[in-house]
Tab-separated table of C-alpha atoms (C1' of nucleotides) in Angstrom:
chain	number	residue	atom	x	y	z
A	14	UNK	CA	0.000	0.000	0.000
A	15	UNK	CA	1.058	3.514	-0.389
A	16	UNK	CA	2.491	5.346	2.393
A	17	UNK	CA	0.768	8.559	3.327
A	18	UNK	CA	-2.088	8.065	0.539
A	19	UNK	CA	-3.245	11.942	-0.186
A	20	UNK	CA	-6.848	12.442	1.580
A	21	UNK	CA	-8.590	13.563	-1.724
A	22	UNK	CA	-7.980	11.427	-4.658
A	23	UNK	CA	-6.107	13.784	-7.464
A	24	UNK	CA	-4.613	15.618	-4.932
A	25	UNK	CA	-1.081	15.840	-3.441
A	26	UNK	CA	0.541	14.737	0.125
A	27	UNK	CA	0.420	17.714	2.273
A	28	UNK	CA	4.201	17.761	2.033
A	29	UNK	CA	3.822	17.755	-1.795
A	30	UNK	CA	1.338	20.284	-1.344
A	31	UNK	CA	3.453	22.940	0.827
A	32	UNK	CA	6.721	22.467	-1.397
A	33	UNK	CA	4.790	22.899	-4.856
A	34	UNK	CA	3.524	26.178	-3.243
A	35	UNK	CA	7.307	26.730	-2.694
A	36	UNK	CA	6.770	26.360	1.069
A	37	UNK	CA	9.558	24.792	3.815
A	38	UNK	CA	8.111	21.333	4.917
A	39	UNK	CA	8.369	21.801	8.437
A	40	UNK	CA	6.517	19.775	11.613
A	41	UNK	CA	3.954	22.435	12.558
A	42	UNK	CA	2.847	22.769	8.720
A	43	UNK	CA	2.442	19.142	8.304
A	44	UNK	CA	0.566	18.946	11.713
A	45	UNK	CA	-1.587	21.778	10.752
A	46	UNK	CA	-2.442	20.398	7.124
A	47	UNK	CA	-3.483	17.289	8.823
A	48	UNK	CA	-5.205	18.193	11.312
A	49	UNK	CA	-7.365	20.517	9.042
A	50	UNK	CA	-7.728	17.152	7.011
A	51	UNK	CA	-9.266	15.199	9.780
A	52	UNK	CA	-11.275	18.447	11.116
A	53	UNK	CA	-12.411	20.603	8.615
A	54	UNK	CA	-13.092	23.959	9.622
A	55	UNK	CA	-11.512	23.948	12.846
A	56	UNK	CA	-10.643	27.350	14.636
A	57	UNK	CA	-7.062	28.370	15.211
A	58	UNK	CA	-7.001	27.114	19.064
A	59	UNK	CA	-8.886	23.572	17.970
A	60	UNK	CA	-5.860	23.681	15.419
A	61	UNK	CA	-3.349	23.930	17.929
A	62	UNK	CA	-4.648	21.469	20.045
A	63	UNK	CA	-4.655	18.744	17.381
A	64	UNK	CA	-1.400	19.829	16.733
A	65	UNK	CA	0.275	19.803	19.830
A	66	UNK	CA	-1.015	16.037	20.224
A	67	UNK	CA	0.655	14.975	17.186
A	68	UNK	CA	3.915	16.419	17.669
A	69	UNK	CA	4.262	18.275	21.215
A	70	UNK	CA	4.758	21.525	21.993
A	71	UNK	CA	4.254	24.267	19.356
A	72	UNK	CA	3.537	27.555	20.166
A	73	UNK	CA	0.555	29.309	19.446
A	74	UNK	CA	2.195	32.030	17.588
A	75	UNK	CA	4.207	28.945	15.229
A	76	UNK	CA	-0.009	27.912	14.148
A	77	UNK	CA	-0.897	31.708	13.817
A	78	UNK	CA	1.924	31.787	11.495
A	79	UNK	CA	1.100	28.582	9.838
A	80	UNK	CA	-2.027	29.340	9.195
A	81	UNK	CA	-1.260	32.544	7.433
A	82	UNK	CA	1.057	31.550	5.509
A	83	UNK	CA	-0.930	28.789	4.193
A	84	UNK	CA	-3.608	30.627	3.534
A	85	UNK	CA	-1.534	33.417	1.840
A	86	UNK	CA	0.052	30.666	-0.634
A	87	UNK	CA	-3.675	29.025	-1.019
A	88	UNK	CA	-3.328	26.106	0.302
A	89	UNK	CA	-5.466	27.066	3.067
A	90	UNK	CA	-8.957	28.799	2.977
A	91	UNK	CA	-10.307	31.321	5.478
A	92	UNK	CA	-13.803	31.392	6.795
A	93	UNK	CA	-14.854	33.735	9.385
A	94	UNK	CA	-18.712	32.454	10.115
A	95	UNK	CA	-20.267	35.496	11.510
A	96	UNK	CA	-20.431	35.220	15.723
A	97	UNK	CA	-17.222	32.540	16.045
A	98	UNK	CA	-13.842	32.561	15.422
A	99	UNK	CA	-11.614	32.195	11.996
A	100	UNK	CA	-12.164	28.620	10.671
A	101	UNK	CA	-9.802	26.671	8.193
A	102	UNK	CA	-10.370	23.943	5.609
A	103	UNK	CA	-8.112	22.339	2.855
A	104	UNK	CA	-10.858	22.508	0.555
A	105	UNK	CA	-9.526	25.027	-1.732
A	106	UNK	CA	-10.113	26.218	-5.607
A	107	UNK	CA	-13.297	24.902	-5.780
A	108	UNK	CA	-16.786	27.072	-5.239
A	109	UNK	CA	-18.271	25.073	-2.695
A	110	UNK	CA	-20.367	26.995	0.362
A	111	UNK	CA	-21.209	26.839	3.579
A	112	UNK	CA	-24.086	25.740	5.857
A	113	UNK	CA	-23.903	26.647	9.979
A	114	UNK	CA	-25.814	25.805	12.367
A	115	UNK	CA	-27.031	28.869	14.534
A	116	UNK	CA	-27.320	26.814	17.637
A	117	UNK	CA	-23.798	24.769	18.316
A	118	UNK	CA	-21.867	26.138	15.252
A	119	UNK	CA	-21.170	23.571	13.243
A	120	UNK	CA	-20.035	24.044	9.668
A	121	UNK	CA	-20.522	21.656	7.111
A	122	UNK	CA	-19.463	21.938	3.388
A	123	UNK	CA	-22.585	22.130	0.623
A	124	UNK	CA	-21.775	21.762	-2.602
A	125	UNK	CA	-22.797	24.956	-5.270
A	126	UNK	CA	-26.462	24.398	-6.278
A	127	UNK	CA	-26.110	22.407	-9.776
A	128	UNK	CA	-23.155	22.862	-12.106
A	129	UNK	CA	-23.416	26.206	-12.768
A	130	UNK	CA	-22.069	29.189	-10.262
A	131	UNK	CA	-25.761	30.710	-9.681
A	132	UNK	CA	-24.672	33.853	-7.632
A	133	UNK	CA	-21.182	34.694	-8.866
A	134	UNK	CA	-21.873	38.009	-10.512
A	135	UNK	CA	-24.395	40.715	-9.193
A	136	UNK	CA	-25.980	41.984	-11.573
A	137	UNK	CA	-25.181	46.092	-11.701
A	138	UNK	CA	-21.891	45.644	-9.806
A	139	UNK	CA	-22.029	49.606	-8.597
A	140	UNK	CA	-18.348	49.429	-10.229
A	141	UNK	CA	-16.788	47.009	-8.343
A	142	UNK	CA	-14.718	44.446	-9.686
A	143	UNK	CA	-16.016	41.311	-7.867
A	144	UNK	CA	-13.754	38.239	-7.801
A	145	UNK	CA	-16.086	36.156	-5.144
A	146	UNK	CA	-19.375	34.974	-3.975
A	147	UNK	CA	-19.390	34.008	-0.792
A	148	UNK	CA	-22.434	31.961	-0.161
A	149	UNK	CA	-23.551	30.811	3.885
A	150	UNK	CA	-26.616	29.270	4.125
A	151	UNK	CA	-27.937	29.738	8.347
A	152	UNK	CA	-30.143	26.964	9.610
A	153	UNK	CA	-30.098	24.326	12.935
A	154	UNK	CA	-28.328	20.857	12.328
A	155	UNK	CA	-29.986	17.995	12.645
A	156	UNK	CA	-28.740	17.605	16.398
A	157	UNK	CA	-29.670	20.671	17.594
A	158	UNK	CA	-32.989	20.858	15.403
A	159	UNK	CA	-34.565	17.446	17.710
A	160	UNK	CA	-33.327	18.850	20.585
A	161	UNK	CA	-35.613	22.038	20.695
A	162	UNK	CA	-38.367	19.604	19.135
A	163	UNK	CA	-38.056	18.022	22.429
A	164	UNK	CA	-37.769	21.173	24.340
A	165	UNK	CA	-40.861	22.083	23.061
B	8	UNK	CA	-44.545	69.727	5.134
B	9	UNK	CA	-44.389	66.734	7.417
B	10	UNK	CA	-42.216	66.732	10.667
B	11	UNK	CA	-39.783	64.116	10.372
B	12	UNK	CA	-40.880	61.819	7.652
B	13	UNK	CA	-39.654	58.398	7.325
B	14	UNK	CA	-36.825	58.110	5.719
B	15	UNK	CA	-38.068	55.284	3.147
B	16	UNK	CA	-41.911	55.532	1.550
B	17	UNK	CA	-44.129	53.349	3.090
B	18	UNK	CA	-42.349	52.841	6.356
B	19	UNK	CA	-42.859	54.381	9.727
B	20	UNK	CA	-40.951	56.865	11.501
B	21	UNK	CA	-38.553	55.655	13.908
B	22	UNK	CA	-40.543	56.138	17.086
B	23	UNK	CA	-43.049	54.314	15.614
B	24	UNK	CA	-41.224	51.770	14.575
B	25	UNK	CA	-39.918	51.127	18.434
B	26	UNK	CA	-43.648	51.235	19.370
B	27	UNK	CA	-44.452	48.684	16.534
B	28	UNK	CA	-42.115	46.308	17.614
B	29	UNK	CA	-43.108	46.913	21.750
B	30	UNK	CA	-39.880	48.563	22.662
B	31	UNK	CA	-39.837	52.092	24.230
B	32	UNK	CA	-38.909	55.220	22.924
B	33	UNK	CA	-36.063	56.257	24.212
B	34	UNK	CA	-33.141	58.878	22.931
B	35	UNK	CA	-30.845	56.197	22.436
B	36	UNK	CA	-33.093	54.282	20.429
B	37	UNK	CA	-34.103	56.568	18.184
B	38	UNK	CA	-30.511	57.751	17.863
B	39	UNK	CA	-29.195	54.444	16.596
B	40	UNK	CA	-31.893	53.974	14.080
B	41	UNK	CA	-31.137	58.041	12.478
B	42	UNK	CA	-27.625	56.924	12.865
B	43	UNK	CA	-27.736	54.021	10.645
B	44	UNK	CA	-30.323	55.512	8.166
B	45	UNK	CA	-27.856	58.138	7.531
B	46	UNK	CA	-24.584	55.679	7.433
B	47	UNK	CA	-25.392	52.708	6.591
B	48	UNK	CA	-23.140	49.223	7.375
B	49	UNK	CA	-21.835	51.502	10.283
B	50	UNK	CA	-20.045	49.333	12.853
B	51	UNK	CA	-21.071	49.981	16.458
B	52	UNK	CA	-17.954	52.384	17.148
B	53	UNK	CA	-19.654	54.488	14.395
B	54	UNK	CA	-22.673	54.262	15.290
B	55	UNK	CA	-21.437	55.269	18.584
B	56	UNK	CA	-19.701	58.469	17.237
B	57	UNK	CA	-23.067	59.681	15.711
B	58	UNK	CA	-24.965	58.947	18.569
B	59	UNK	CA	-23.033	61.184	21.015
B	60	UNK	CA	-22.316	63.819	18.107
B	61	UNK	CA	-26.239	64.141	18.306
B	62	UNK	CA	-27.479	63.754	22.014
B	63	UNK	CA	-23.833	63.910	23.781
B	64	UNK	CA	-22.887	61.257	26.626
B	65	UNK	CA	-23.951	57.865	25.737
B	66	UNK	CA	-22.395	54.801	26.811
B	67	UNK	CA	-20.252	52.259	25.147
B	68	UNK	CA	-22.739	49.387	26.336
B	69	UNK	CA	-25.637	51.540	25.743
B	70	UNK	CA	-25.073	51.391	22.068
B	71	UNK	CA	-24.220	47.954	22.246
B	72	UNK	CA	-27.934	47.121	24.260
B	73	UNK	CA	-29.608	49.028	21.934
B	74	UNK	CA	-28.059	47.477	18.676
B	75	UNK	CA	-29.134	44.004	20.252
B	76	UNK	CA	-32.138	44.571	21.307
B	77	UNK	CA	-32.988	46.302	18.027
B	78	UNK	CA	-31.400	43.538	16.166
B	79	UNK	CA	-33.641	40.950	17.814
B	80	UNK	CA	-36.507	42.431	17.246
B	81	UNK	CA	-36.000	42.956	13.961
B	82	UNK	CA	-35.543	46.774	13.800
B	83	UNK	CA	-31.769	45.789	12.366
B	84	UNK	CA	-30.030	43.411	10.558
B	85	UNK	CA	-26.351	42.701	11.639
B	86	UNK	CA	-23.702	41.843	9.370
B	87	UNK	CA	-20.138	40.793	9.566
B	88	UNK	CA	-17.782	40.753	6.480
B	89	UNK	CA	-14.866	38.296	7.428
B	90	UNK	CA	-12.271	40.774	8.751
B	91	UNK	CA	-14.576	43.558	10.147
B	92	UNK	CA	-16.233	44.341	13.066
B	93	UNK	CA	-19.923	43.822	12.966
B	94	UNK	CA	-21.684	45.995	11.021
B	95	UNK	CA	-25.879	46.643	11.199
B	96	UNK	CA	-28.589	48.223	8.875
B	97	UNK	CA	-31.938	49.748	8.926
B	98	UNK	CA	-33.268	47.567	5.840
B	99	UNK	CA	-34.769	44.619	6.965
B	100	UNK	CA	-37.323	41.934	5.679
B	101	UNK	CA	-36.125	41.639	2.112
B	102	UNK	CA	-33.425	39.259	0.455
B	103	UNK	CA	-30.833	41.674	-0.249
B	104	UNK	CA	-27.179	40.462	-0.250
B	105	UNK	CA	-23.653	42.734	0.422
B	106	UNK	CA	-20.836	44.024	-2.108
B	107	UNK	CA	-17.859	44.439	-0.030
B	108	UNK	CA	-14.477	45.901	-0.756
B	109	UNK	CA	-11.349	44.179	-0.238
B	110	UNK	CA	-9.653	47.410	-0.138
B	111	UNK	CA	-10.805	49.345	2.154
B	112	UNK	CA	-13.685	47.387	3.316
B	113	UNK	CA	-16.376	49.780	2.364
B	114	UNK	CA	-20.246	47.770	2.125
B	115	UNK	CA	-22.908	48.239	-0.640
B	116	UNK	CA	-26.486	47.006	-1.420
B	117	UNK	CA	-26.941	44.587	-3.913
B	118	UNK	CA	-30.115	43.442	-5.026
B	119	UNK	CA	-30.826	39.846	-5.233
B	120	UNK	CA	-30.435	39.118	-8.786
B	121	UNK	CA	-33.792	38.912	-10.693
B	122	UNK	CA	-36.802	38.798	-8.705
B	123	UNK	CA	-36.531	35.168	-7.607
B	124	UNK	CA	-34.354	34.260	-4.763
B	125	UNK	CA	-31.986	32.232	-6.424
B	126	UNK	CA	-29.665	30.346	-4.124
B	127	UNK	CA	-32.181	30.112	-0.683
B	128	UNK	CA	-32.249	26.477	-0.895
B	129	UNK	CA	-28.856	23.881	-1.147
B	130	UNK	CA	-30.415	20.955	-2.738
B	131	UNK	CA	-29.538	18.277	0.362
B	132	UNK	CA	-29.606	20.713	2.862
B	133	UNK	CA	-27.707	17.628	5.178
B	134	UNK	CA	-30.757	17.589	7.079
B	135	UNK	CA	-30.774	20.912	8.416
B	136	UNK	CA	-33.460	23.530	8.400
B	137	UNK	CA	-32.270	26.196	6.613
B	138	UNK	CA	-34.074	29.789	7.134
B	139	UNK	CA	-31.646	32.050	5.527
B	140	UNK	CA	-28.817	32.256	2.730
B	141	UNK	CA	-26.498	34.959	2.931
B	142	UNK	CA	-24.664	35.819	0.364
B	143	UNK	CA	-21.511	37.880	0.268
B	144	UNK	CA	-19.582	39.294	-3.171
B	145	UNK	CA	-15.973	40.280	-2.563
B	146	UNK	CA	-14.201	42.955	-4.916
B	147	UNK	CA	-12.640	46.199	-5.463
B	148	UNK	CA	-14.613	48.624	-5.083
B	149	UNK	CA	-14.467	51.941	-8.162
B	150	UNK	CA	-12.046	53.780	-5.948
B	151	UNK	CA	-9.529	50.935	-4.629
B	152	UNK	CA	-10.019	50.120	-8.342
B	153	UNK	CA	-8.555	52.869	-9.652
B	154	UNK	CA	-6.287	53.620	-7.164
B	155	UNK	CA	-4.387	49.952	-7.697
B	156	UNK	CA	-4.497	50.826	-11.589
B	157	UNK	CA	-2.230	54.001	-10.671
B	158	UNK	CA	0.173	52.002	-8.883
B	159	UNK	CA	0.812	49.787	-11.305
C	7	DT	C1'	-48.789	61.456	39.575
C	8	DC	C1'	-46.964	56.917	40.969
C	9	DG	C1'	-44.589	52.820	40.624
C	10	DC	C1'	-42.961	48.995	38.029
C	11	DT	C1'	-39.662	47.506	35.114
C	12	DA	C1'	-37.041	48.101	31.037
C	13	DA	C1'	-33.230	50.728	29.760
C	14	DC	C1'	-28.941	53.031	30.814
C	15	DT	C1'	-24.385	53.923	33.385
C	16	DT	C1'	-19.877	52.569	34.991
C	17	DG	C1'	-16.079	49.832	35.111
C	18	DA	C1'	-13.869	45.557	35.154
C	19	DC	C1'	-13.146	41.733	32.281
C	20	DT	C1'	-12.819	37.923	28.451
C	21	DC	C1'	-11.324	36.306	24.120
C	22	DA	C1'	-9.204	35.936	19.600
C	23	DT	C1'	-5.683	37.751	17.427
C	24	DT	C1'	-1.612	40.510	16.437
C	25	DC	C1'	2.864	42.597	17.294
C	26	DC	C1'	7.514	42.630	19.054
C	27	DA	C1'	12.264	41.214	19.271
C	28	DG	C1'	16.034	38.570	20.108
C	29	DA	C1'	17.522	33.775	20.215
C	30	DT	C1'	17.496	29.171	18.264
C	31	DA	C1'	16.528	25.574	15.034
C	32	DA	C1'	16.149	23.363	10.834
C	33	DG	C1'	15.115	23.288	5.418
C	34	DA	C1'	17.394	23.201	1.088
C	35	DC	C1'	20.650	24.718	-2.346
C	36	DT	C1'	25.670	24.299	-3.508
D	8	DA	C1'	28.876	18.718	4.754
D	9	DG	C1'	28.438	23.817	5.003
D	10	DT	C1'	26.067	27.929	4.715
D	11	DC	C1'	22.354	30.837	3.967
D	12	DT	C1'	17.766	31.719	4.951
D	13	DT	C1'	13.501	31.093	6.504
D	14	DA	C1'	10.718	29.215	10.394
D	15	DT	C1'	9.891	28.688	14.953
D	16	DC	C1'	10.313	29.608	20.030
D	17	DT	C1'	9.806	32.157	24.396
D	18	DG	C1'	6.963	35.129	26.464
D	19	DG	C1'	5.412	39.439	27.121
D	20	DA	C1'	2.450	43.054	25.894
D	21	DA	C1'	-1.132	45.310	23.363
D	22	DT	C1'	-5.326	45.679	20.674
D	23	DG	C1'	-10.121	45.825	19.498
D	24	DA	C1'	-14.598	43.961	19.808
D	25	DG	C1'	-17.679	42.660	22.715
D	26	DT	C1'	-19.590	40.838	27.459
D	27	DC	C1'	-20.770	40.636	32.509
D	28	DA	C1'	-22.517	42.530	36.741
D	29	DA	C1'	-24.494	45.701	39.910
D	30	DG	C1'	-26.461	49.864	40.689
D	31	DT	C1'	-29.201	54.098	38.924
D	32	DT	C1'	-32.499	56.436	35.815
D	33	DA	C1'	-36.464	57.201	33.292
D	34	DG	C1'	-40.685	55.423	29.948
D	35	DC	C1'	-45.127	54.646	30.168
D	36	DG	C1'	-49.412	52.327	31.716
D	37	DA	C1'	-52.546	52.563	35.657
DNA sequence: TCGCTAACTTGACTCATTCCAGATAAGACT
DNA sequence: AGTCTTATCTGGAATGAGTCAAGTTAGCGA
């Protein structure tokens, strides 16, 4: 069997990953990539933490770093749900979106509706030059939508 | 000619609108609403700014009470562009979606392309209950535009 | 006009994140 | 292997946005 098979199929190691960006390969950037790939959208601390139990101490500034520089050489993508801190994913270069769930916070990845990109351009742009849609849908997980049911 | 018509056709005057919605009237109130019907997407420090420039002391948590209690009952909408502080609006109840500037961060109205509300539903919604999409374009704005084209 | 209660004041405090700056460690090109 | 850089570490301090808590003020219905 291969050794370190990349998570995605088509897709490269994380090591492959940060030198093709033209990125070190360094402990704390593996540790981070990984642990992003077993918990997407985890905030910086939950990053840390999973990164500290693979490899010991790192400091926090080492995963603030990591994380921006990552995200800087796109390897890593930004989300800043509205009401919790910065989340990360791997997921990058494709339009995908995201749902959250109001109650616990939970973010899961929904794919953009059909094959088309419904909502990338606005129509009368007011002159901007608009690179992104940014789509977040706002709803109650499944968890947290039978627990009010049985609250109620 | 009318004292203090409201500022959009159709809707009520401030005061009333606290009434409407049960609140009472009070100077902070109706200071926060003229605030943000003058400057719209103003963060609370702004808001904050116009508020005293108009009645004098108010407090830091005073402006913060009012935006949430406002906000809840549906007097304001909040936003938050990733990277900004938390930003609020007088137009409420219809589906329209934010233009914001990379640049300098500045926030415009867009109008949900068409009539229809296009991307409201993700097809498997992963079994949550969805009750809003929010959707965020990111850009230059005409300014940053062609202040980046000098530069170059 | 009175009194109840929502709204406001003050001030301390949390939390995520950034900045700083010198010292140390470790990739990677030659 | 050696050297040059780029990352990381320690750890302290600062920032900005927003919250908590307890006491005071003032809207508004009776």
């Amino acid at each position: 069997m291969a050794t370190d098979a990349p998570a995605t199929p088509g897709e490269l190691a994380p090591e492959d990953r940060l030198r093709a960006a033209g990125l070190r390969v360094t402990a704390p950037r593996l540790g981070v990539l990984t642990a992003l790939e077993r918990e997407p959208h985890a905030d910086a601390d939950t990053v840390a933490r999973h990164v500290r139990a693979a490899l010991g101490a790192v400091s926090t500034q080492a995963v603030y770093d990591v994380l921006h520089a990552l995200t800087e050489a796109g390897l890593l993508r930004r989300i800043e749900p509205a009401g919790s801190a910065a989340r990360y994913e791997t997921r990058v270069g494709d339009n995908h979106h995201h749902l959250v769930c109001r109650s616990c916070g939970v973010v899961v990845d929904v794919e953009c509706s059909g094959d088309a990109v419904p909502c990338l351009t606005p129509e009368p742009a007011h002159g901007f030059v608009v690179d992104e849609a940014e789509v977040t849908f706002w709803g109650l997980c499944p968890t947290c939508t039978s627990e009010s049911k049985e609250n109620a």
